[in-house]
Coordinates of C-alpha atoms in Angstrom, one line a residue:
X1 CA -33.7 -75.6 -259.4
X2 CA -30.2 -75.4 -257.9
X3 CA -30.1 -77.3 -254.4
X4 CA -28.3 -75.8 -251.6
X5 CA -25.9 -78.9 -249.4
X6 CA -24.5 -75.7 -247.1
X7 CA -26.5 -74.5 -244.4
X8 CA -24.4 -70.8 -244.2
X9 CA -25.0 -70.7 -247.4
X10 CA -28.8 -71.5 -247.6
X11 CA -29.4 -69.2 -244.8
X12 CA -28.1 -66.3 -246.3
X13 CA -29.8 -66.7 -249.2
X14 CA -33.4 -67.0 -247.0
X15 CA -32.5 -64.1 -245.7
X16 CA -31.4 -62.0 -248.4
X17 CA -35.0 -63.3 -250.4
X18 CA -36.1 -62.0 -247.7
X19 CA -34.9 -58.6 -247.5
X20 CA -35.9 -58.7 -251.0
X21 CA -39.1 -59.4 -250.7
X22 CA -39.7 -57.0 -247.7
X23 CA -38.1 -54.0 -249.8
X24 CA -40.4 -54.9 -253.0
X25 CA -43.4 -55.0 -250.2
X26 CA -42.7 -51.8 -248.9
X27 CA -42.2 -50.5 -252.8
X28 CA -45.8 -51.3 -253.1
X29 CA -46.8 -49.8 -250.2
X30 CA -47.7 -52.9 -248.3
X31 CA -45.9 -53.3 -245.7
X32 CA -46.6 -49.3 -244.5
X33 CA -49.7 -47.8 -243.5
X34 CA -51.1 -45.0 -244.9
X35 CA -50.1 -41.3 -243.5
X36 CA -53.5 -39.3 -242.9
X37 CA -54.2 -35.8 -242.6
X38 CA -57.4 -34.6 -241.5
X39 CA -58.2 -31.7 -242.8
X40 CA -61.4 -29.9 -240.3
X41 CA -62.9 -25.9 -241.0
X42 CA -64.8 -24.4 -238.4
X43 CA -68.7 -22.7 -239.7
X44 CA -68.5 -24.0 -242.9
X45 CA -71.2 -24.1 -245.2
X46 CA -72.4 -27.4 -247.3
X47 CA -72.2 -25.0 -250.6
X48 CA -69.1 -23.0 -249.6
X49 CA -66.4 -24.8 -252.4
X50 CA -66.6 -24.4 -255.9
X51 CA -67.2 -28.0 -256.2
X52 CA -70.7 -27.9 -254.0
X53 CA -71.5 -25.5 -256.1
X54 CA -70.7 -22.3 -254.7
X55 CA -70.7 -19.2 -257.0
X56 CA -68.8 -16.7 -255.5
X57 CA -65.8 -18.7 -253.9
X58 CA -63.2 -19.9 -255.7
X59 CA -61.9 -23.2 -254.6
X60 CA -59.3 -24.5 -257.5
X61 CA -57.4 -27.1 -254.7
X62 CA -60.4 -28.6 -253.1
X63 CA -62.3 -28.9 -256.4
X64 CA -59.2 -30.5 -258.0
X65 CA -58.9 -32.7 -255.1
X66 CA -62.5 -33.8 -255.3
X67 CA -61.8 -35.0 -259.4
X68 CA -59.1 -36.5 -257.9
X69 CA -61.1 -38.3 -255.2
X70 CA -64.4 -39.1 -253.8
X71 CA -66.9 -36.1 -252.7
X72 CA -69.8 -37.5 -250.7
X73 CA -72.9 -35.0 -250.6
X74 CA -75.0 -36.5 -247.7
X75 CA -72.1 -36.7 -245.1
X76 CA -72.8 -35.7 -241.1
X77 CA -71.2 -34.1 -238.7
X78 CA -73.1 -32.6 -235.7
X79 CA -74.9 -29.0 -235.3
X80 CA -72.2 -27.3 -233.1
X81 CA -68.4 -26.9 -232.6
X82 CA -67.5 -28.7 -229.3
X83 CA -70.0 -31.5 -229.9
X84 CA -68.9 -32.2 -233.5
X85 CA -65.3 -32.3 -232.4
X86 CA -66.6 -35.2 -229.8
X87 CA -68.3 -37.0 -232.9
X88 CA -65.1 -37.0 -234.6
X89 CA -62.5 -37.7 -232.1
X90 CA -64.8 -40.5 -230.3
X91 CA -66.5 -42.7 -232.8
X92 CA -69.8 -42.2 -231.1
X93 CA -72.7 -39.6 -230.8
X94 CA -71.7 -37.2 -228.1
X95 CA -75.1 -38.1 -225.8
X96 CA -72.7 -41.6 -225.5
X97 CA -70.1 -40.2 -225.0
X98 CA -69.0 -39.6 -221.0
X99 CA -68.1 -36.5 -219.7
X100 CA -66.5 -35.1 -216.3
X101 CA -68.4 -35.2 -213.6
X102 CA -71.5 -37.1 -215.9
X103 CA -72.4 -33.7 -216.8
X104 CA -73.5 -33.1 -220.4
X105 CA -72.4 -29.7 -221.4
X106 CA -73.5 -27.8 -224.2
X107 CA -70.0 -28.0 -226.0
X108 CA -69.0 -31.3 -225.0
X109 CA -65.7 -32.4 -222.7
X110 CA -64.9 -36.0 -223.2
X111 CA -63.8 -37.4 -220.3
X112 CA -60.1 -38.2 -220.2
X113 CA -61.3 -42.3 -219.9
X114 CA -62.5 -42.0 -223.4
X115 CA -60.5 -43.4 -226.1
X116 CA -59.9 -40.7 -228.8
X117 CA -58.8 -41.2 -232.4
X118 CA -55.5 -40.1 -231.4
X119 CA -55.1 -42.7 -229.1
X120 CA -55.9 -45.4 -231.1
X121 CA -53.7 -44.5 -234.0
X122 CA -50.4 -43.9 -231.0
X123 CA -51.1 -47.3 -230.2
X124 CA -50.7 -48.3 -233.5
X125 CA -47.3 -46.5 -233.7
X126 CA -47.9 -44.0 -235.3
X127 CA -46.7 -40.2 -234.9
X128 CA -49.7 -37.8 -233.9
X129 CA -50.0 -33.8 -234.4
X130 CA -53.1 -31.7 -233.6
X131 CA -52.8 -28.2 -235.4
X132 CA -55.4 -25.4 -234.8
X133 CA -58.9 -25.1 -232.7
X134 CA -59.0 -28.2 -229.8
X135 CA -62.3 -26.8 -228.3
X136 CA -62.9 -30.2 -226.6
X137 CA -61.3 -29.4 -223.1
X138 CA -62.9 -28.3 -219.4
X139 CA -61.9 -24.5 -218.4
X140 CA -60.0 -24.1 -215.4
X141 CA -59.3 -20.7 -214.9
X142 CA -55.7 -21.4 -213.0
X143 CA -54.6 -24.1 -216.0
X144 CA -52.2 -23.1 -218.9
X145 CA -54.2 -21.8 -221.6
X146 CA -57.5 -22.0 -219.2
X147 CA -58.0 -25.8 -219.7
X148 CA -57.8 -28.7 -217.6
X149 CA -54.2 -30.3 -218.6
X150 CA -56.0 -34.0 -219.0
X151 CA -58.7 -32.6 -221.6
X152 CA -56.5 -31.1 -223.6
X153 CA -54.9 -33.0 -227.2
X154 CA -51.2 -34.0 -225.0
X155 CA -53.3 -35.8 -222.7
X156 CA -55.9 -37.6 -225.5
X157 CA -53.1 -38.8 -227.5
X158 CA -51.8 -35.9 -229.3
X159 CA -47.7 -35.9 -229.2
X160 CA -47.6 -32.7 -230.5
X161 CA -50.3 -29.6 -230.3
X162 CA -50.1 -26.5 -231.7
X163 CA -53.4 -24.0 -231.4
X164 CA -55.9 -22.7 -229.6
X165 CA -57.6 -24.6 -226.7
X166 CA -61.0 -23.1 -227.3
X167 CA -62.9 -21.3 -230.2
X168 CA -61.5 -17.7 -231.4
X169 CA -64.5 -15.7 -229.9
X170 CA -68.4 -15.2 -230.3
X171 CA -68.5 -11.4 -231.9
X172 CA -67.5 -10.1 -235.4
X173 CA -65.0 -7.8 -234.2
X174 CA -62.3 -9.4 -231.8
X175 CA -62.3 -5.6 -230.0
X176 CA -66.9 -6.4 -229.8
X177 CA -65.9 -8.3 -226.4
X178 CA -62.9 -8.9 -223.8
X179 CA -62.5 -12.1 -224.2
X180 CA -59.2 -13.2 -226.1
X181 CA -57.8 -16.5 -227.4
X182 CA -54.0 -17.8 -226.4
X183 CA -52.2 -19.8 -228.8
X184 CA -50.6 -22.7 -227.1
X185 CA -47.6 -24.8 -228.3
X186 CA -48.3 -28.3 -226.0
X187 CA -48.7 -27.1 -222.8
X188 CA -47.4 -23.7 -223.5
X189 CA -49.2 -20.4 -223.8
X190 CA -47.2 -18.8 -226.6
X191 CA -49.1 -15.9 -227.6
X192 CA -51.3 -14.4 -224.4
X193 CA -54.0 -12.6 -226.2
X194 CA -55.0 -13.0 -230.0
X195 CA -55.7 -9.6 -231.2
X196 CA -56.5 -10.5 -234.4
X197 CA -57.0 -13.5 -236.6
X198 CA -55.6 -12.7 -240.0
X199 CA -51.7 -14.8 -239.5
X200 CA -54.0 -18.0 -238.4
X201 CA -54.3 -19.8 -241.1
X202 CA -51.2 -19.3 -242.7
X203 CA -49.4 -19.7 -238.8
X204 CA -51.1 -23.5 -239.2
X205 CA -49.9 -23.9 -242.5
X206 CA -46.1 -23.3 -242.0
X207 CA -46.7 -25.4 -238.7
X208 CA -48.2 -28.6 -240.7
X209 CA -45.7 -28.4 -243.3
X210 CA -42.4 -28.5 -241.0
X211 CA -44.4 -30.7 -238.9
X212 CA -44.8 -33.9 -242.2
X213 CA -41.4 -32.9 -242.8
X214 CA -40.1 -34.2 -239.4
X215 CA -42.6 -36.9 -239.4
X216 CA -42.0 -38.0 -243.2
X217 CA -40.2 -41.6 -242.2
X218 CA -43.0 -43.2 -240.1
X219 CA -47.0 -43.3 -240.5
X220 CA -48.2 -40.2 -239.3
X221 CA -51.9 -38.8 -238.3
X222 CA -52.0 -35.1 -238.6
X223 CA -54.9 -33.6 -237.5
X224 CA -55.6 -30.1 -239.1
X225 CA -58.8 -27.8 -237.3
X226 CA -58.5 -24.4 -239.0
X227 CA -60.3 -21.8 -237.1
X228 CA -61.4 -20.1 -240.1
X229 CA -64.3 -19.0 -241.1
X230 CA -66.0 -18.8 -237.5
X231 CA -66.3 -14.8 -236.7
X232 CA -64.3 -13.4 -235.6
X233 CA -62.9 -13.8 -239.4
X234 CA -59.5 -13.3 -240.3
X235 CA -57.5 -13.6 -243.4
X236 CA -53.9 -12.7 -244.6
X237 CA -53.5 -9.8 -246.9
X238 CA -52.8 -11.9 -250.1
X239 CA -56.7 -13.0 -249.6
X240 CA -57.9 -10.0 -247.6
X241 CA -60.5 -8.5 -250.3
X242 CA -60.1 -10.8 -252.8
X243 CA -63.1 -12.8 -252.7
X244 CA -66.3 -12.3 -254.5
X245 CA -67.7 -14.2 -251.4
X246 CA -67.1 -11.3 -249.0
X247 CA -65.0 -11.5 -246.2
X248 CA -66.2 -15.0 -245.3
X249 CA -65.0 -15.9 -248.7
X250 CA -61.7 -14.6 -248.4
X251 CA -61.2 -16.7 -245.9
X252 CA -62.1 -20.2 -247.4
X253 CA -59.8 -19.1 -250.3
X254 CA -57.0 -19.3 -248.1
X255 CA -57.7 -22.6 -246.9
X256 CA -57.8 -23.7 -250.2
X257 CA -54.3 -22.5 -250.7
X258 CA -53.3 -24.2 -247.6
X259 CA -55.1 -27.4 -249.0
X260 CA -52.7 -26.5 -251.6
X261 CA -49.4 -26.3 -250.0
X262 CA -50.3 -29.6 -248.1
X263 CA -50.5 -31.3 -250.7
X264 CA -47.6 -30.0 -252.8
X265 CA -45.9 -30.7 -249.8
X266 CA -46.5 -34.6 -249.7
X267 CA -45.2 -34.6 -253.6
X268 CA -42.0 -33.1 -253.0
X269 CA -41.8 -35.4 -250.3
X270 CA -42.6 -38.3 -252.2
X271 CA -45.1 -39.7 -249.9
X272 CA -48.6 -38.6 -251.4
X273 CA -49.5 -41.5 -252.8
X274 CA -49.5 -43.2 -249.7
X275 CA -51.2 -40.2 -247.7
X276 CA -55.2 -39.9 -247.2
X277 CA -55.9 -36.3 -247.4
X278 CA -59.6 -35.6 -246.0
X279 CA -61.6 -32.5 -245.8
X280 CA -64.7 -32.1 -244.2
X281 CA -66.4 -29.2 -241.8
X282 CA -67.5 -29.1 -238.1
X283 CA -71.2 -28.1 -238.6
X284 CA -73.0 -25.6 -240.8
X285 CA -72.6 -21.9 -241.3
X286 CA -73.2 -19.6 -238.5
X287 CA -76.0 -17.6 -240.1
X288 CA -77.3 -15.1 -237.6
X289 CA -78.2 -11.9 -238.8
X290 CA -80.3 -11.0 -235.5
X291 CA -80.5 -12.7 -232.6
X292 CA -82.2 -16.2 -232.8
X293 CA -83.0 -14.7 -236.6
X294 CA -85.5 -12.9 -234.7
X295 CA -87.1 -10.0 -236.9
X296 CA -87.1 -7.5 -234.6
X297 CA -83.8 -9.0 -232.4
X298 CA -80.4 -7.0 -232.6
X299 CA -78.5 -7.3 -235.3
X300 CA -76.0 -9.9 -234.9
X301 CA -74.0 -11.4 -238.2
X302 CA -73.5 -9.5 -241.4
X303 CA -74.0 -11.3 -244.2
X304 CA -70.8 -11.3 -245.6
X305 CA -69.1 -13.1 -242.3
X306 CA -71.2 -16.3 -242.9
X307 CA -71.4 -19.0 -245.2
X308 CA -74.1 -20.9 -247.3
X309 CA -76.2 -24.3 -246.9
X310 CA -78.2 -23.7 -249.6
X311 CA -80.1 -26.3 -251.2
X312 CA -80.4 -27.3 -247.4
X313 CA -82.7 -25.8 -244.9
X314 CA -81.1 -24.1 -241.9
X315 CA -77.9 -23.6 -240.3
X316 CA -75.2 -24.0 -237.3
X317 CA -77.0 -24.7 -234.2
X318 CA -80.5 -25.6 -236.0
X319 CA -82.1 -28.9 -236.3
X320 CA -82.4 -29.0 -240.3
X321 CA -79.8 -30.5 -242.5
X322 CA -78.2 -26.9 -243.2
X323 CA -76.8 -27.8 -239.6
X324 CA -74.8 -30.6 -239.9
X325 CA -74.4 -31.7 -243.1
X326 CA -71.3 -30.7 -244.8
X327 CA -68.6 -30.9 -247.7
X328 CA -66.5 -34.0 -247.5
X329 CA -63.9 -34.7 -250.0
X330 CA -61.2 -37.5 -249.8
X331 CA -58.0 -38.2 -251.9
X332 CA -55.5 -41.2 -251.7
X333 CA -54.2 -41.5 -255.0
X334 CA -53.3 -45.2 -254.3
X335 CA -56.6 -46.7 -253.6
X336 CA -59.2 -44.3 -254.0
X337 CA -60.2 -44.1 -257.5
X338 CA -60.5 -40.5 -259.3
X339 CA -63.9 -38.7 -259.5
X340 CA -66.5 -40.5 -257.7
X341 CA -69.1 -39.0 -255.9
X342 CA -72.3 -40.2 -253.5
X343 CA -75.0 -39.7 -251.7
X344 CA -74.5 -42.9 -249.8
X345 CA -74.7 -41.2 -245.5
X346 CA -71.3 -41.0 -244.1
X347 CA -70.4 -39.4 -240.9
X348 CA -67.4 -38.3 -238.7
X349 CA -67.7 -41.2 -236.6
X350 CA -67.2 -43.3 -238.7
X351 CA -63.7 -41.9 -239.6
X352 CA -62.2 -43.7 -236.5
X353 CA -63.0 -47.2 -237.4
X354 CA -61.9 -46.6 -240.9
X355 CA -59.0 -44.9 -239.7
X356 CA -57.7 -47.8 -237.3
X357 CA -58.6 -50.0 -240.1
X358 CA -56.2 -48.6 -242.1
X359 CA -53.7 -48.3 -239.6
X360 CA -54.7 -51.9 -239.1
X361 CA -55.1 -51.9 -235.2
X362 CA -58.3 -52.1 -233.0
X363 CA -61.6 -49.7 -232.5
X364 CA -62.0 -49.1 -228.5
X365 CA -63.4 -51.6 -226.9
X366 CA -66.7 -49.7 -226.5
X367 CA -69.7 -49.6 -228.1
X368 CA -69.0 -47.4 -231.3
X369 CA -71.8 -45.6 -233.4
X370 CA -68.9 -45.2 -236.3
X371 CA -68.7 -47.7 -239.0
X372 CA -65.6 -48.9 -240.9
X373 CA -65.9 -47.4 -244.2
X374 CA -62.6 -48.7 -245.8
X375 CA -64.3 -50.4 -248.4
X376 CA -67.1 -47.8 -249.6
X377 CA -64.5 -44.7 -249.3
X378 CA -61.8 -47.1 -251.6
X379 CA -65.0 -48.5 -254.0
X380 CA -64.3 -52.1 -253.1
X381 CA -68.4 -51.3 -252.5
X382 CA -71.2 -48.7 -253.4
X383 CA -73.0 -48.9 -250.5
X384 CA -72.2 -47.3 -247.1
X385 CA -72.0 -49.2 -244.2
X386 CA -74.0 -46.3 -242.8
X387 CA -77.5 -47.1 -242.6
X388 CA -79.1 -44.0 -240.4
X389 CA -78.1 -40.9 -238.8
X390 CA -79.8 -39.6 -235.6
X391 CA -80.1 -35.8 -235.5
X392 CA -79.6 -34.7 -232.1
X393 CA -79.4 -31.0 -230.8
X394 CA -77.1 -31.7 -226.8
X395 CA -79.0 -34.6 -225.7
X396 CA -82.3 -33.7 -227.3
X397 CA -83.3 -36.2 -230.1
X398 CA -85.2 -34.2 -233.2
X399 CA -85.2 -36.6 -236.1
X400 CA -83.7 -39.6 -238.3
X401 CA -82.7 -40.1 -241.6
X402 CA -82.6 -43.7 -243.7
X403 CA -81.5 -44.2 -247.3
X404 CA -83.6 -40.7 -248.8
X405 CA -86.3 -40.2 -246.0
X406 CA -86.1 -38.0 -242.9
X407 CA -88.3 -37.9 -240.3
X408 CA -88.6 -34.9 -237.8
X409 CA -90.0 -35.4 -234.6
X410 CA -92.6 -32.4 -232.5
X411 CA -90.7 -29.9 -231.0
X412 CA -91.6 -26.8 -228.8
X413 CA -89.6 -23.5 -229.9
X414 CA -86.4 -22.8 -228.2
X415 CA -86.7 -26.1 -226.2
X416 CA -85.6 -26.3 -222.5
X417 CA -82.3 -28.2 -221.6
X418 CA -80.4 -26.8 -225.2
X419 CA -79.2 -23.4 -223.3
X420 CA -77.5 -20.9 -225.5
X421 CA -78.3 -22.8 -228.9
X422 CA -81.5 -23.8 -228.0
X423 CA -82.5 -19.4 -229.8
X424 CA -82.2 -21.6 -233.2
X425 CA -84.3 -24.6 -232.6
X426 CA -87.9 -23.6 -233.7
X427 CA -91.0 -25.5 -233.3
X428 CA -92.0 -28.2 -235.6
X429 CA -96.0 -29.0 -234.4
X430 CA -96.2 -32.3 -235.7
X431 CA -94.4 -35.5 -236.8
X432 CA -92.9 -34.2 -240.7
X433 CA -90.9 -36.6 -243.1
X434 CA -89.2 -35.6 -246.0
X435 CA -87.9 -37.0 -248.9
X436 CA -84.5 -35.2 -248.9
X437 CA -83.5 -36.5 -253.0
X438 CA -86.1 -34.7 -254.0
X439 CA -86.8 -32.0 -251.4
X440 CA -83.4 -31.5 -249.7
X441 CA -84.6 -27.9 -248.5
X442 CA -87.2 -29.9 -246.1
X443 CA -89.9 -28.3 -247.1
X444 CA -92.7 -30.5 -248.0
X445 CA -93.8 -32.9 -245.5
X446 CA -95.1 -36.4 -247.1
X447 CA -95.6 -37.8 -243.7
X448 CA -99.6 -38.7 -244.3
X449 CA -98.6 -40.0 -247.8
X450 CA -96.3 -42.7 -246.3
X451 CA -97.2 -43.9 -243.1
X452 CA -95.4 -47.2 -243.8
X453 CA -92.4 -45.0 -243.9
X454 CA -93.0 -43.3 -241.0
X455 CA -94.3 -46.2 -238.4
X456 CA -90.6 -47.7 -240.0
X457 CA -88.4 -44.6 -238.8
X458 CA -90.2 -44.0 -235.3
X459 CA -88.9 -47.9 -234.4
X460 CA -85.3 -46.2 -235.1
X461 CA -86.6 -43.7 -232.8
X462 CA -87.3 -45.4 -230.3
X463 CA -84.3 -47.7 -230.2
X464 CA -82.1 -44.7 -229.9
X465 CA -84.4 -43.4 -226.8
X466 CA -83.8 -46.5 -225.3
X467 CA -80.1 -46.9 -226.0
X468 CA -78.9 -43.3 -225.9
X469 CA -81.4 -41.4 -224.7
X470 CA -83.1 -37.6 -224.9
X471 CA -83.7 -34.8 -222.6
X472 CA -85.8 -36.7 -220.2
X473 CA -83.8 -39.7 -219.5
X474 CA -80.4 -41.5 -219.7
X475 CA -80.0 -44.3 -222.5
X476 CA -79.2 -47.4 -221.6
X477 CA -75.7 -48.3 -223.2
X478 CA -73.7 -45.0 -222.4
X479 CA -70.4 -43.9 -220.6
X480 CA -70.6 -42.6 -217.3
X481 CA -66.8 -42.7 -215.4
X482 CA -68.2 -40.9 -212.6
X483 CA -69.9 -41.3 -209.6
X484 CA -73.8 -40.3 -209.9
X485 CA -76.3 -39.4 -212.2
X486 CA -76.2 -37.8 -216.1
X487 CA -77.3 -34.5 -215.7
X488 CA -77.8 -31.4 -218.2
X489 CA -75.5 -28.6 -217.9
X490 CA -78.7 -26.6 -219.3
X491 CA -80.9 -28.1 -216.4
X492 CA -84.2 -28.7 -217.6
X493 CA -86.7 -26.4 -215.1
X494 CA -90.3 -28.5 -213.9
X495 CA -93.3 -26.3 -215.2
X496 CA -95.4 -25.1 -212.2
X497 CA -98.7 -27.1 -212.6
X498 CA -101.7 -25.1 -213.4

């Protein structure tokens, strides 16, 4: 080895092997986080891609990301829009999660003290963008868009929004109701009055392309919440009628092609092999074709604006699987190896830990329900750090799942305290379990055959009384910012006594 006498010298050349090694570091992609997009649909259904084995809609993108990826099959979000999007952008089931005024609402309103996603991944430095539905702020009639400033994404860590504050309606047929959706840039209302839907997805396509382009040179989180396929349904006239799957089906084609043009974006960009793409749903399809699926209700959904759970039981808003669990499919062609799947439980709470992992900062310093899943999504491990999932309908606890069994707990129908989605809760009369590998259409109950298994899931039951809660009372280890009691914004009436 040649020994250096002159100090100039020898410094310069520690700091050119420096360099060196720095620029070889950041050839590897060490020394750079990953970029990740998150990829959410609104109403869609666990069989509604190619790849989960729909039929009728074709999916080429997602089902070539999948074989280029992992695609889980027993991965959780929650039963409705507003509370899933608080699953997601928390870390924690939404009964922990603290809301204005301690008031648990039906779609739930973080409160601004809450540390989102966003948040933590800002602190971390990188660049933030929230594209499409927010649905996660308080109305105020007098605010810009009709939202309390501090609830909406500028506020919860977003540097850049671009969407709608709230959902796109509740009828088929924008012209079915009044109401009408602005589209907000920030904190400015940009269009007034959505009159129809069918520029939406491709409006939030051309926004997250020029939006990675801008952001290309640092880590970026992009956050992308389509508003397609709740009704009212829209799609562009190159997918208008194109779909074997109806009108619903036209419009998951599009997202596809916007999946697409993502990710043809981060190649010409040279950046996709150090971008997690993921794709996942907000809850089950809104299938409603009378009120409550009453049989003698009004009609209420056609058939074609709605997806598919099937082999699940139920749908949005229900307290069966068809409810919550959903596609997931992620792709990092770096470190997640091609063409895995499993049916190890995964949920969107867990996406924050394993997000800020990645980023390689801190979680909140709360209690989290989310679990870092670095190592199971990248196959350093098989198993899930996942262990249960509580199923919870607002602050109403109906069931838990472990490994293959569910158990379901008594319920009466339509139970008090769930307000407007309480129509699609029915009553279970006793304790049920199911085996969902075998039966994941819930529809034999092999609770008397295995009471070992049962007595075992009830003691997960009650822990999550205790800690979180149910209807009746507040758990012990949530967030409440405000002065005075939780309360339900559904209030729970006292029966007369007889």
């Amino acid at each position: 080895m040649t020994r250096c006498f002159d100090p100039t010298i020898c410094l310069r050349m520690l700091l050119l092997l420096l360099i060196a090694n720095l620029c070889m570091g950041d050839a590897r992609g060490e020394e750079s986080p990953p970029n990740i997009i998150l990829i959410l649909t609104d109403d869609q259904g666990y069989q509604d891609l190619g790849c989960y084995g729909s039929k009728t809609i074709r999916t080429p993108i997602l089902d070539q990301m999948a074989a280029e990826g992992v695609r889980l099959t027993s991965f959780y979000a929650q039963p409705v829009c507003g509370v899933s999007r608080a699953a997601l952008m928390t870390g924690s089931y939404p009964i922990r999660v603290a809301e204005p005024e301690n008031i648990k609402r039906l779609h739930t309103v973080p409160h601004p003290e809450e540390i989102t996603l966003a948040e933590v991944l800002k602190d971390a430095g990188y660049a933030t963008g929230m594209i499409g539905k927010w649905h996660l702020g308080l109305d105020r009639k007098d605010a810009p868009g009709g939202v309390l400033p501090s609830t909406m994404p500028n506020a919860q860590g977003f540097d850049y929004f671009y969407g709608t504050p709230r959902f796109n309606g509740y009828t088929v047929n924008v012209d079915d109701t009044a109401m009408r959706s602005p589209v907000m840039r920030n904190q400015e209302v940009v269009v007034e009055a959505v009159e129809d839907w069918n520029d939406i997805t491709a409006n939030y396509t051309d926004e997250a392309i020029r939006w990675i382009k801008e952001k290309r040179e640092r880590p970026f989180f992009l956050y992308l919440a389509h508003n397609m396929p709740h009704i009212p349904l829209g799609a562009s006239e190159r997918f208008r009628g194109k779909s074997a799957g109806g009108f619903y089906g036209d419009t998951i084609e599009e997202i596809d092609w916007s999946c697409g043009e993502i990710l043809k974006t981060l190649k010409e960009l040279d950046i996709d092999d150090n971008t997690l793409v993921v794709f996942t749903s907000d809850n089950g399809p809104w299938v409603e074709t009378t009120r409550g699926m009453k049989p003698k209700a009004a009609a209420l959904i056609p058939r074609d604006h709605s997806g598919n759970a099937d082999p699940l039981r139920g749908w949005k808003m229900s307290a069966w699987d068809g409810g919550c669990r959903v596609p997931f499919i992620a792709r990092w062609p770096s470190k997640i190896p091609a063409g895995w799947e499993s049916d190890e439980l995964l949920s969107t709470m867990d996406l924050l830990p394993t997000f800020a992992n990645l980023a390689r900062t801190s979680v909140p310093d709360v209690t989290l329900d989310g679990k870092d899943a670095t190592a199971f999504l990248t196959r350093q491990t098989d198993e899930s750090p996942r262990d249960d999932y509580l199923y919870y309908s607002g602050c109403m606890l109906t069931g838990v799942r472990a490994g293959k069994w569910k158990l379901v707990l008594p319920r009466e129908n339509a139970p008090a305290g769930l307000g407007w989605w309480g129509r699609m809760i029915e009553a279970v009369p006793e304790t049920m379990l199911f085996d969902l590998d075998e039966d994941p259409g819930e529809t034999t109950n092999v609770a008397p055959q295995h009471p070992e298994i049962v007595a075992s899931l009830m003691k997960r039951i009650e822990r999550a009384r205790e800690e979180l809660g149910d209807r009746f009372h507040t758990g012990s280890d949530v967030r409440l910012f405000d002065e005075g009691p939780r309360t339900l914004q559904a209030p729970i009436k006292k029966r007369k006594a007889r």
